[in-house]
Coordinates of C-alpha atoms and ligand atoms in Angstrom, one line a residue:
Chain P
M1 CA 78.7 87.2 129.1
A2 CA 79.0 90.8 130.2
A3 CA 81.9 90.0 132.5
G4 CA 83.4 87.7 130.0
L5 CA 83.7 90.2 127.3
A6 CA 84.4 93.6 128.8
K7 CA 87.8 94.4 130.2
E8 CA 87.6 94.8 134.0
H9 CA 87.3 98.5 134.6
T10 CA 89.5 99.6 137.4
P11 CA 87.9 101.3 140.5
M12 CA 89.9 104.4 139.5
D13 CA 87.7 104.8 136.4
A14 CA 84.6 104.6 138.4
A15 CA 85.9 107.0 141.1
F16 CA 86.8 109.8 138.7
C17 CA 84.3 108.8 136.0
A18 CA 86.7 110.3 133.5
P19 CA 85.4 110.4 129.9
A20 CA 86.5 107.5 127.7
V21 CA 87.5 110.0 125.0
S22 CA 88.2 113.6 125.7
I23 CA 88.7 116.0 122.8
R24 CA 89.8 119.6 123.4
N25 CA 90.1 122.4 120.8
L26 CA 91.1 119.8 118.2
D27 CA 92.4 121.1 114.9
I28 CA 93.1 118.9 111.9
R29 CA 94.7 120.3 108.8
F30 CA 95.7 118.4 105.7
G31 CA 98.5 119.5 103.4
S32 CA 100.7 122.6 103.8
G33 CA 101.2 126.1 102.3
A34 CA 98.6 127.3 99.9
S35 CA 96.9 124.0 99.5
Q36 CA 96.3 123.6 103.2
F37 CA 92.9 122.4 104.1
T38 CA 91.2 122.6 107.5
A39 CA 89.2 119.5 108.1
L40 CA 88.4 120.1 111.7
S41 CA 88.5 123.3 113.7
K42 CA 88.2 123.8 117.5
V43 CA 86.3 120.6 118.1
S44 CA 85.7 119.8 121.8
V45 CA 83.6 116.9 123.0
D46 CA 83.6 114.3 125.8
I47 CA 82.6 110.7 125.1
P48 CA 81.4 109.3 128.5
Q49 CA 82.8 106.0 129.8
G50 CA 80.5 103.2 128.6
G51 CA 78.5 105.6 126.5
F52 CA 77.1 105.1 123.0
V53 CA 77.7 108.3 120.9
T54 CA 76.6 108.4 117.2
M55 CA 78.0 111.0 114.9
L56 CA 76.0 112.7 112.1
G57 CA 76.9 115.4 109.6
P58 CA 76.9 116.4 106.0
S59 CA 79.3 114.4 103.7
G60 CA 82.8 115.7 103.9
C61 CA 82.4 117.5 107.2
G62 CA 85.1 115.4 108.9
K63 CA 83.3 112.6 110.7
S64 CA 85.8 110.0 109.5
T65 CA 88.7 112.3 110.2
L66 CA 87.6 112.8 113.8
L67 CA 87.2 109.0 114.3
R68 CA 90.6 108.3 112.6
C69 CA 92.2 110.9 114.7
V70 CA 91.0 109.2 117.9
A71 CA 92.4 105.9 116.4
D72 CA 95.8 107.5 115.7
L73 CA 95.4 107.2 112.0
V74 CA 95.5 110.9 111.4
P75 CA 98.0 113.3 113.1
I76 CA 96.7 116.1 115.3
S77 CA 97.5 119.6 114.1
G78 CA 96.3 121.4 117.3
G79 CA 94.5 120.8 120.6
T80 CA 94.5 117.5 122.5
V81 CA 92.8 114.1 122.3
S82 CA 92.9 111.9 125.3
V83 CA 91.8 108.3 125.1
N84 CA 91.4 106.7 128.6
G85 CA 93.7 109.4 129.9
Q86 CA 96.4 108.5 127.3
T87 CA 97.5 109.8 123.9
P88 CA 95.8 108.1 120.9
R89 CA 99.1 106.4 120.2
Q90 CA 99.5 105.0 123.7
A91 CA 95.9 103.8 123.6
R92 CA 96.5 102.2 120.2
E93 CA 99.5 100.3 121.4
G94 CA 97.7 99.3 124.6
R95 CA 94.8 97.9 122.5
D96 CA 92.3 100.2 124.2
F97 CA 90.2 100.6 121.1
A98 CA 89.2 98.6 118.0
F99 CA 88.1 100.1 114.7
V100 CA 85.3 98.8 112.4
F101 CA 85.5 100.2 108.9
Q102 CA 82.7 100.7 106.3
E103 CA 84.1 97.8 104.3
A104 CA 84.6 94.6 106.4
T105 CA 88.3 94.6 105.3
L106 CA 88.7 90.9 105.9
L107 CA 91.8 89.2 104.6
P108 CA 90.4 87.1 101.7
W109 CA 93.0 84.4 102.0
R110 CA 92.2 83.7 105.7
T111 CA 89.2 81.7 106.9
V112 CA 86.6 83.5 109.0
I113 CA 88.1 82.3 112.3
D114 CA 91.6 83.1 111.2
N115 CA 90.4 86.6 110.4
V116 CA 89.0 87.0 113.9
R117 CA 92.3 85.7 115.3
L118 CA 94.3 88.3 113.4
P119 CA 94.5 90.9 116.2
L120 CA 96.0 88.2 118.5
E121 CA 98.7 87.4 116.0
V122 CA 100.1 90.9 115.4
G123 CA 101.3 93.8 117.5
R124 CA 102.5 93.9 121.0
H125 CA 100.6 92.3 123.8
G126 CA 100.8 93.4 127.4
P127 CA 101.5 90.7 130.0
G128 CA 98.1 91.2 131.6
S129 CA 96.0 91.1 128.4
S130 CA 93.2 88.7 128.3
Y131 CA 91.4 88.0 125.1
A132 CA 88.1 86.6 124.1
D133 CA 87.7 83.2 122.4
P134 CA 87.3 83.7 118.6
A135 CA 84.9 80.7 118.3
Q136 CA 82.7 82.0 121.1
L137 CA 82.6 85.5 119.5
L138 CA 81.6 84.0 116.1
D139 CA 78.9 82.1 117.9
M140 CA 77.7 85.4 119.5
V141 CA 77.5 87.2 116.1
G142 CA 75.5 84.3 114.7
L143 CA 78.2 82.7 112.5
K144 CA 78.6 79.4 114.3
G145 CA 79.4 76.7 111.8
R146 CA 81.0 79.1 109.3
E147 CA 84.4 79.3 111.0
N148 CA 86.3 77.7 108.1
A149 CA 84.5 79.5 105.3
L150 CA 86.5 82.0 103.3
P151 CA 85.2 85.7 103.3
D152 CA 84.2 85.4 99.6
E153 CA 81.7 82.8 100.6
L154 CA 79.8 85.1 103.0
S155 CA 77.2 87.7 102.4
G156 CA 77.9 91.4 103.0
G157 CA 76.1 91.3 106.3
Q158 CA 78.0 88.2 107.5
R159 CA 81.3 89.7 106.5
Q160 CA 80.5 92.8 108.7
R161 CA 79.6 90.5 111.6
V162 CA 83.0 88.8 111.2
A163 CA 84.6 92.3 111.3
I164 CA 82.8 93.1 114.5
A165 CA 83.9 89.8 116.1
R166 CA 87.4 90.6 115.0
A167 CA 87.1 94.0 116.7
L168 CA 85.9 92.5 119.9
V169 CA 88.5 89.7 120.2
T170 CA 90.9 92.0 122.1
R171 CA 88.1 93.1 124.5
P172 CA 88.6 96.7 123.6
R173 CA 87.2 99.3 126.0
I174 CA 86.3 101.6 123.1
L175 CA 84.8 100.6 119.8
L176 CA 85.2 103.1 116.9
M177 CA 82.8 102.4 114.0
D178 CA 82.9 104.3 110.7
E179 CA 79.6 103.7 108.9
P180 CA 79.9 99.9 109.6
F181 CA 76.5 99.1 108.2
G182 CA 76.5 101.8 105.4
A183 CA 76.8 99.2 102.6
L184 CA 74.1 96.9 103.9
D185 CA 70.4 96.6 103.0
E186 CA 67.9 98.0 105.4
I187 CA 66.7 94.7 106.8
T188 CA 70.2 93.5 107.6
R189 CA 71.1 96.9 109.0
D190 CA 68.1 96.9 111.4
K191 CA 69.0 93.4 112.6
L192 CA 72.7 94.3 113.2
N193 CA 71.6 97.6 114.9
E194 CA 69.6 95.6 117.4
E195 CA 72.4 93.1 117.9
L196 CA 74.9 95.9 118.4
L197 CA 72.8 97.5 121.1
R198 CA 72.5 94.2 122.9
L199 CA 76.2 93.7 122.6
W200 CA 76.9 97.2 124.0
Q201 CA 74.7 96.6 127.0
E202 CA 76.2 93.2 127.7
T203 CA 79.8 94.4 127.4
G204 CA 79.8 98.0 128.7
T205 CA 82.1 99.0 125.8
T206 CA 82.2 102.7 124.9
I207 CA 81.0 103.1 121.3
L208 CA 81.6 106.0 118.9
F209 CA 79.6 105.3 115.8
V210 CA 79.6 107.4 112.5
T211 CA 76.5 107.1 110.3
H212 CA 74.6 108.9 107.5
S213 CA 71.3 107.7 108.7
I214 CA 69.4 109.9 111.1
P215 CA 67.1 107.1 112.4
E216 CA 70.1 104.9 112.9
A217 CA 71.9 107.6 114.9
V218 CA 68.8 108.2 117.1
F219 CA 68.0 104.5 117.6
L220 CA 71.5 103.6 118.7
G221 CA 72.9 106.6 120.4
Q222 CA 72.6 107.9 124.0
H223 CA 74.0 111.0 122.5
V224 CA 74.1 112.3 118.9
L225 CA 77.1 114.4 117.9
M226 CA 76.2 116.6 115.0
L227 CA 79.1 118.1 113.0
Q228 CA 78.9 120.9 110.4
S229 CA 81.3 121.6 107.6
H230 CA 83.6 124.4 106.3
P231 CA 85.4 124.0 108.5
G232 CA 84.3 120.8 110.4
R233 CA 83.1 121.7 113.9
V234 CA 80.6 120.7 116.4
K235 CA 77.0 121.8 115.6
E236 CA 75.3 120.1 118.5
F237 CA 75.8 117.4 121.1
L238 CA 72.3 116.1 121.8
K239 CA 71.2 113.7 124.5
V240 CA 68.6 111.2 123.2
D241 CA 66.0 110.7 125.8
L242 CA 64.7 107.3 124.9
P243 CA 64.8 104.4 127.4
F244 CA 67.0 101.3 127.1
P245 CA 66.7 98.5 126.1
R246 CA 65.4 99.8 122.8
S247 CA 63.6 97.7 120.2
L248 CA 63.0 98.6 116.6
K249 CA 59.4 99.5 117.4
I250 CA 60.7 102.5 119.2
R251 CA 61.1 104.2 115.9
D252 CA 57.3 104.5 115.5
T253 CA 56.9 106.5 118.7
L254 CA 56.2 110.2 118.7
E255 CA 59.4 110.9 120.8
F256 CA 61.6 109.2 118.2
V257 CA 60.0 111.0 115.3
K258 CA 60.3 114.3 117.1
I259 CA 64.1 113.8 117.6
T260 CA 64.7 112.7 114.1
A261 CA 62.7 115.7 112.8
H262 CA 64.8 118.0 114.9
L263 CA 68.0 116.5 113.7
R264 CA 66.9 116.6 110.1
A265 CA 66.2 120.4 110.5
L266 CA 69.6 120.8 112.0
L267 CA 71.3 118.9 109.2
E268 CA 69.6 121.1 106.6
E269 CA 71.1 124.2 108.3
C270 CA 74.6 122.8 108.1
Chain D
M1 CA 92.2 57.8 89.2
S2 CA 94.4 60.6 90.5
E3 CA 96.7 60.0 87.5
I4 CA 94.0 61.1 85.0
A5 CA 91.3 63.1 86.6
P6 CA 93.1 66.2 88.0
S7 CA 94.0 67.5 84.5
T8 CA 90.4 68.6 84.3
K9 CA 88.8 70.2 87.3
I10 CA 85.3 69.4 86.3
A11 CA 85.9 65.8 85.7
A12 CA 87.5 65.4 89.1
G13 CA 84.6 67.2 90.7
D14 CA 82.0 65.1 89.0
A15 CA 83.7 61.9 90.0
D16 CA 83.9 63.1 93.6
M17 CA 80.2 64.0 93.7
S18 CA 79.0 60.7 92.3
G19 CA 81.1 59.0 94.9
R20 CA 79.5 60.9 97.7
Q21 CA 75.9 60.6 96.7
D22 CA 75.6 56.9 95.8
A23 CA 77.3 54.0 97.4
P24 CA 81.0 54.2 96.6
L25 CA 81.7 53.0 93.1
P26 CA 84.3 50.4 92.3
L27 CA 87.6 51.8 91.3
G28 CA 87.4 50.5 87.8
V29 CA 84.1 52.3 87.1
C30 CA 85.5 55.5 88.6
L31 CA 88.5 55.3 86.4
Q32 CA 86.4 54.7 83.4
K33 CA 84.2 57.6 84.3
G34 CA 87.2 59.8 84.8
V35 CA 88.6 59.0 81.4
M36 CA 85.2 59.5 79.7
N37 CA 84.8 62.9 81.4
W38 CA 88.3 63.9 80.4
L39 CA 87.6 62.9 76.8
A40 CA 84.3 64.7 76.9
N41 CA 86.0 67.9 78.0
R42 CA 89.0 67.7 75.8
W43 CA 87.8 66.3 72.6
P44 CA 88.0 69.6 70.6
T45 CA 91.7 69.9 71.7
I46 CA 92.5 66.3 70.9
T47 CA 90.7 66.4 67.5
A48 CA 92.5 69.6 66.5
A49 CA 95.9 68.2 67.5
I50 CA 95.3 65.0 65.5
G51 CA 94.0 67.1 62.6
C52 CA 97.2 69.2 62.5
I53 CA 99.4 66.1 62.6
V54 CA 97.4 64.5 59.8
L55 CA 97.6 67.7 57.8
W56 CA 101.3 67.9 58.3
Q57 CA 101.9 64.3 57.2
S58 CA 99.7 64.7 54.1
V59 CA 101.4 68.0 53.0
I60 CA 104.8 66.3 53.2
T61 CA 103.5 63.3 51.3
V62 CA 101.5 65.1 48.6
F63 CA 104.2 67.7 47.8
S64 CA 107.0 65.1 48.4
V65 CA 108.9 67.6 50.6
P66 CA 112.5 66.3 51.2
T67 CA 113.3 65.2 54.7
F68 CA 116.1 67.7 55.3
M69 CA 113.7 70.5 54.6
A70 CA 110.9 69.3 56.8
P71 CA 110.5 65.8 58.2
A72 CA 107.1 64.0 58.4
P73 CA 105.7 63.3 61.9
L74 CA 106.5 59.7 61.6
E75 CA 110.2 60.5 60.9
V76 CA 110.2 62.8 63.9
L77 CA 108.8 60.0 66.1
A78 CA 111.5 57.7 64.8
A79 CA 114.1 60.3 65.6
L80 CA 112.7 60.6 69.1
R81 CA 113.1 56.8 69.6
D82 CA 116.5 56.5 67.9
N83 CA 118.0 59.5 69.7
A84 CA 116.5 59.0 73.1
G85 CA 119.9 58.7 74.8
V86 CA 121.3 61.9 73.2
L87 CA 118.1 63.8 73.9
W88 CA 118.0 62.8 77.5
T89 CA 121.7 63.7 78.2
N90 CA 121.1 67.1 76.6
L91 CA 117.7 67.6 78.3
L92 CA 119.3 67.4 81.8
P93 CA 121.6 70.4 81.6
T94 CA 119.0 72.5 79.9
L95 CA 116.5 71.6 82.6
M96 CA 119.0 72.3 85.3
E97 CA 119.9 75.7 83.8
A98 CA 116.2 76.6 83.3
L99 CA 115.3 75.6 86.9
A100 CA 118.3 77.4 88.4
G101 CA 117.5 80.5 86.3
F102 CA 113.9 80.4 87.3
F103 CA 114.8 80.1 91.0
F104 CA 117.5 82.8 91.2
G105 CA 115.8 85.2 88.7
N106 CA 112.5 85.1 90.6
L107 CA 114.1 85.2 94.0
A108 CA 116.1 88.2 93.1
A109 CA 113.0 89.9 91.7
I110 CA 110.9 89.1 94.8
L111 CA 113.6 90.4 97.2
L112 CA 114.1 93.5 95.1
A113 CA 110.3 94.2 95.0
V114 CA 110.1 93.9 98.7
W115 CA 112.9 96.4 99.1
F116 CA 111.4 98.8 96.6
V117 CA 108.0 98.7 98.4
H118 CA 109.7 99.6 101.7
N119 CA 112.2 102.1 100.4
S120 CA 111.2 104.5 97.7
N121 CA 114.8 105.7 97.2
A122 CA 115.9 102.2 96.3
E123 CA 113.1 102.1 93.8
K124 CA 114.1 105.4 92.3
A125 CA 117.7 104.3 92.1
F126 CA 117.3 100.8 90.7
Y127 CA 114.1 100.7 88.8
P128 CA 115.5 102.6 85.8
I129 CA 118.5 100.2 85.8
A130 CA 116.1 97.3 85.8
V131 CA 114.2 98.8 82.8
F132 CA 117.5 99.4 81.0
I133 CA 118.7 95.8 81.5
K134 CA 115.3 94.6 80.4
S135 CA 115.4 96.5 77.1
I136 CA 118.7 94.9 76.0
P137 CA 117.7 92.1 73.7
I138 CA 118.6 88.8 75.4
I139 CA 120.2 87.4 72.3
A140 CA 122.5 90.4 72.2
L141 CA 123.4 89.8 75.8
A142 CA 124.3 86.2 75.4
P143 CA 127.7 86.7 73.7
I144 CA 128.7 89.3 76.3
L145 CA 128.0 86.9 79.1
V146 CA 129.8 84.0 77.4
L147 CA 132.8 86.2 77.0
I148 CA 132.7 87.0 80.7
F149 CA 131.7 83.7 82.2
G150 CA 133.0 81.2 79.6
N151 CA 131.3 78.1 78.3
G152 CA 130.0 76.6 81.4
V153 CA 126.5 76.7 82.9
A154 CA 126.9 80.1 84.5
P155 CA 126.0 82.3 81.5
K156 CA 123.0 80.1 80.7
I157 CA 121.6 80.3 84.2
I158 CA 122.1 84.1 84.2
I159 CA 120.3 84.5 80.9
A160 CA 117.4 82.2 82.0
G161 CA 117.3 84.2 85.3
L162 CA 117.4 87.6 83.6
I163 CA 114.5 86.6 81.3
C164 CA 112.4 85.7 84.4
F165 CA 113.5 88.7 86.4
F166 CA 111.7 91.6 84.9
P167 CA 108.1 90.4 84.6
T168 CA 108.3 89.1 88.2
L169 CA 109.7 92.4 89.5
V170 CA 107.0 94.5 87.9
N171 CA 104.2 92.2 89.0
M172 CA 105.6 91.7 92.5
V173 CA 105.9 95.4 93.1
Q174 CA 102.3 95.8 91.9
G175 CA 101.2 92.9 94.0
L176 CA 102.8 94.1 97.2
R177 CA 101.1 97.4 96.7
S178 CA 97.7 95.9 96.0
A179 CA 96.9 95.6 99.7
S180 CA 94.0 98.1 100.1
P181 CA 94.6 101.2 102.2
A182 CA 91.8 100.0 104.5
M183 CA 93.7 96.8 105.2
L184 CA 96.8 98.8 106.0
D185 CA 94.8 101.1 108.3
L186 CA 93.5 98.0 110.0
M187 CA 97.1 96.7 110.6
R188 CA 98.1 100.1 111.9
V189 CA 95.2 100.1 114.4
L190 CA 96.5 96.7 115.5
S191 CA 100.0 98.3 115.9
A192 CA 101.4 95.7 113.5
S193 CA 105.1 96.0 112.6
Q194 CA 106.3 96.4 109.0
M195 CA 107.4 92.8 109.1
E196 CA 104.0 91.6 110.2
I197 CA 102.3 93.7 107.6
L198 CA 104.6 92.2 105.0
W199 CA 104.0 88.6 106.0
K200 CA 100.3 88.8 106.9
V201 CA 99.0 91.3 104.3
R202 CA 101.4 92.3 101.5
L203 CA 102.8 88.9 100.6
P204 CA 99.5 87.0 100.5
A205 CA 97.9 89.9 98.6
S206 CA 100.7 89.7 96.0
M207 CA 100.3 85.9 95.3
P208 CA 97.9 86.2 92.3
F209 CA 100.3 88.8 90.8
L210 CA 103.3 86.7 91.5
F211 CA 101.8 83.6 89.9
A212 CA 100.8 85.5 86.8
A213 CA 104.5 86.3 86.4
L214 CA 105.7 82.8 87.4
R215 CA 103.5 81.3 84.7
I216 CA 105.3 83.5 82.1
A217 CA 108.7 82.7 83.7
A218 CA 108.1 79.0 83.6
T219 CA 108.2 79.0 79.8
S220 CA 110.6 81.8 79.2
C221 CA 113.3 80.3 81.5
V222 CA 113.5 77.3 79.1
M223 CA 113.7 79.7 76.2
G224 CA 116.5 81.7 77.9
A225 CA 118.5 78.5 78.6
I226 CA 118.2 77.3 75.0
V227 CA 119.1 80.7 73.5
A228 CA 122.2 80.8 75.8
E229 CA 123.2 77.3 74.6
W230 CA 123.2 78.5 71.0
I231 CA 126.3 80.5 71.6
G232 CA 129.4 78.4 71.8
S233 CA 128.0 75.6 73.9
S234 CA 128.7 71.9 73.5
F235 CA 125.8 70.6 75.6
G236 CA 122.1 71.2 76.1
L237 CA 119.0 71.2 73.9
G238 CA 120.1 74.5 72.4
A239 CA 123.5 73.1 71.3
L240 CA 121.7 70.1 69.9
I241 CA 119.4 72.3 67.9
I242 CA 122.3 74.1 66.3
E243 CA 124.2 70.9 65.6
A244 CA 121.2 69.2 64.1
T245 CA 120.5 72.2 61.9
Y246 CA 124.0 72.4 60.6
N247 CA 124.1 68.7 59.8
F248 CA 120.7 68.8 58.1
R249 CA 119.4 66.2 60.6
S250 CA 115.9 67.7 60.5
P251 CA 114.1 64.8 62.2
L252 CA 116.5 65.2 65.2
L253 CA 116.0 69.0 65.1
Y254 CA 112.2 68.6 65.3
A255 CA 112.5 66.0 68.0
T256 CA 114.7 68.4 70.0
V257 CA 112.2 71.2 69.6
M258 CA 109.4 68.9 70.7
I259 CA 111.3 68.0 73.9
A260 CA 112.0 71.7 74.6
A261 CA 108.3 72.5 74.2
A262 CA 107.4 69.6 76.4
L263 CA 109.8 70.8 79.1
A264 CA 108.3 74.3 79.0
V265 CA 104.7 73.0 79.1
T266 CA 105.6 70.8 82.1
L267 CA 107.1 73.7 84.0
F268 CA 104.1 75.8 83.2
S269 CA 101.7 73.0 84.4
I270 CA 103.6 72.7 87.7
V271 CA 103.3 76.4 88.3
S272 CA 99.6 76.4 87.4
L273 CA 99.0 73.5 89.8
A274 CA 100.9 75.3 92.6
E275 CA 98.8 78.4 91.9
K276 CA 95.6 76.4 92.3
K277 CA 96.7 75.0 95.6
I278 CA 97.9 78.3 97.0
V279 CA 95.5 81.0 95.6
R280 CA 92.2 79.7 96.8
W281 CA 90.4 83.0 97.3
K282 CA 88.6 84.8 94.5
T283 CA 90.7 87.6 93.0
S284 CA 89.3 90.5 91.1
N285 CA 92.2 91.0 88.7
H286 CA 92.5 87.5 87.3
Ligands
ATP1 N1 94.3 112.3 103.9 C1 93.6 113.5 103.5 N2 94.2 114.4 102.8 C2 93.6 115.5 102.4 N3 92.3 115.8 102.7 C3 91.6 114.9 103.4 C4 92.2 113.7 103.8 N4 91.3 112.9 104.5 C5 90.2 113.7 104.4 N5 90.4 114.8 103.8 C6 89.4 115.9 103.6 O1 88.8 116.2 104.9 C7 87.4 116.4 104.8 C8 86.7 115.5 105.7 O2 86.8 114.2 105.3 P1 86.1 113.0 106.0 O3 86.4 111.8 105.3 O4 86.4 113.1 107.4 O5 84.5 113.4 105.8 P2 83.3 112.5 106.3 O6 82.5 113.4 107.2 O7 83.7 111.2 106.9 O8 82.5 112.4 104.9 P3 81.6 111.1 104.5 O9 80.3 111.3 105.3 O10 81.4 111.4 103.0 O11 82.3 109.9 104.8 C9 87.0 116.2 103.3 O12 86.9 117.4 102.7 C10 88.2 115.4 102.7 O13 88.4 115.8 101.4
MG2 MG1 83.5 109.2 106.2

């Protein structure tokens, strides 16, 4: 499964161990003139190859903006962003990353399997691109047998699983997720968290994951990137010293509670 | 069974289910069941319709209204039978004009809407003109078009088309814009071209809006064709209406109006049926 899903990483990557995403002195400003608004200011951070980084911060501090900037959805005002050594635009056109939104954003007129196929039907495809099998992906996210259902017929959690399968179909090396489980109930969220961790370990995909939940950030992340607002900047880049594979029980350990308490205190300062 | 059941969704569904659960029922029983279900669902409509006709007949009889003023239902029925040939030969041109107007009017509106959505300057330039044309009363426009295009079918098709055009343009622009920003972000992340976004997202998203407009257009294109035939035309249901009125042939007039209404209802049903086949997903705005 692991080899089947991840793109083969070239030896070059391993040799240099270059970060998957490298952000240097990033500035993002919206608007112009008097109404100009600085969303992000002098942000520098490296997301390691194959790493799982979760992003926390007060509402409006620029988490989504940072993620959207990596995905080439927001133009850069200053500084550099490099995704696998390329500009965000090149990375987007080369299908280096996939994006999972807070809403599943499935096309309601397409069946589940056709939604998963969508990335294969649009955009440019390099000659060497190899893609995952949509049916197999649906099986992996636990939706075998629902291939021909319409999105309306699924629950919120199931829809988000379809969105994740759709993101994985191009075998992206980087997965950008903006509060993907934010609209789900806690039980579903816990289940999907565990599945996401398993998936990450199986595929070796780099994941950058925005969340509002401190426990979720600590449970999932190898690192937690904490942003603060006015203007948006890095507050802390914290390594989470908890062993993998992690199970939900880890949240009851003293280590886990200590880290969440620390992050909560940090968040209050922001 | 398919002749009867589809007119009510529930009846068809019930018949299907009973067929699946038990051993397959003989066709005769299915048919009977379909009719019964249809009646069960539609009896208020049917009763009301019969009631109206009975009321109409009795008012005419009780007050002895002269036929030239208002014919009784039975007289209208007789006129339908006696003038079947005339009605048929005049129905065909009206049908043709209405269909052609429906097709060209909606096609123009859809193409223009696609252009507007991709080019805001085009929208700024032409939207006001479209609004201006829309605000000219269609009856006032008819003589102008007859003067320009003469007595043939052209002015009728243009008027039928114009009447369809504006509601479809407005709805289609709204429909093409109804794709959520998140969906457009998704397509951008996938590096989709404008053409792919149009075909895969914008056009499907606009379908419920388009059909809402097409349902209006299905009845108004018949009206447009008939109104156009009122002005210096020698054929079509509209011309027949004028002729029957001037000659005090009230039963024929009523029969013609019935045919025109039946035509509009038929077109409306066809559009509704197509909508049911195409728009299968749940839509929030309808
Ligand atoms: N397109 C835009 N134009 C102008 N301002 C914007 C735009 N997008 C975001 N902003 C502003 O940038 C700031 C950061 O927004 P962003 O959505 O990144 O916050 P966030 O951290 O994701 O918040 P939340 O946790 O509530 O999702 C906000 O103040 C927002 O108003
Ligand atoms: Mg956000």
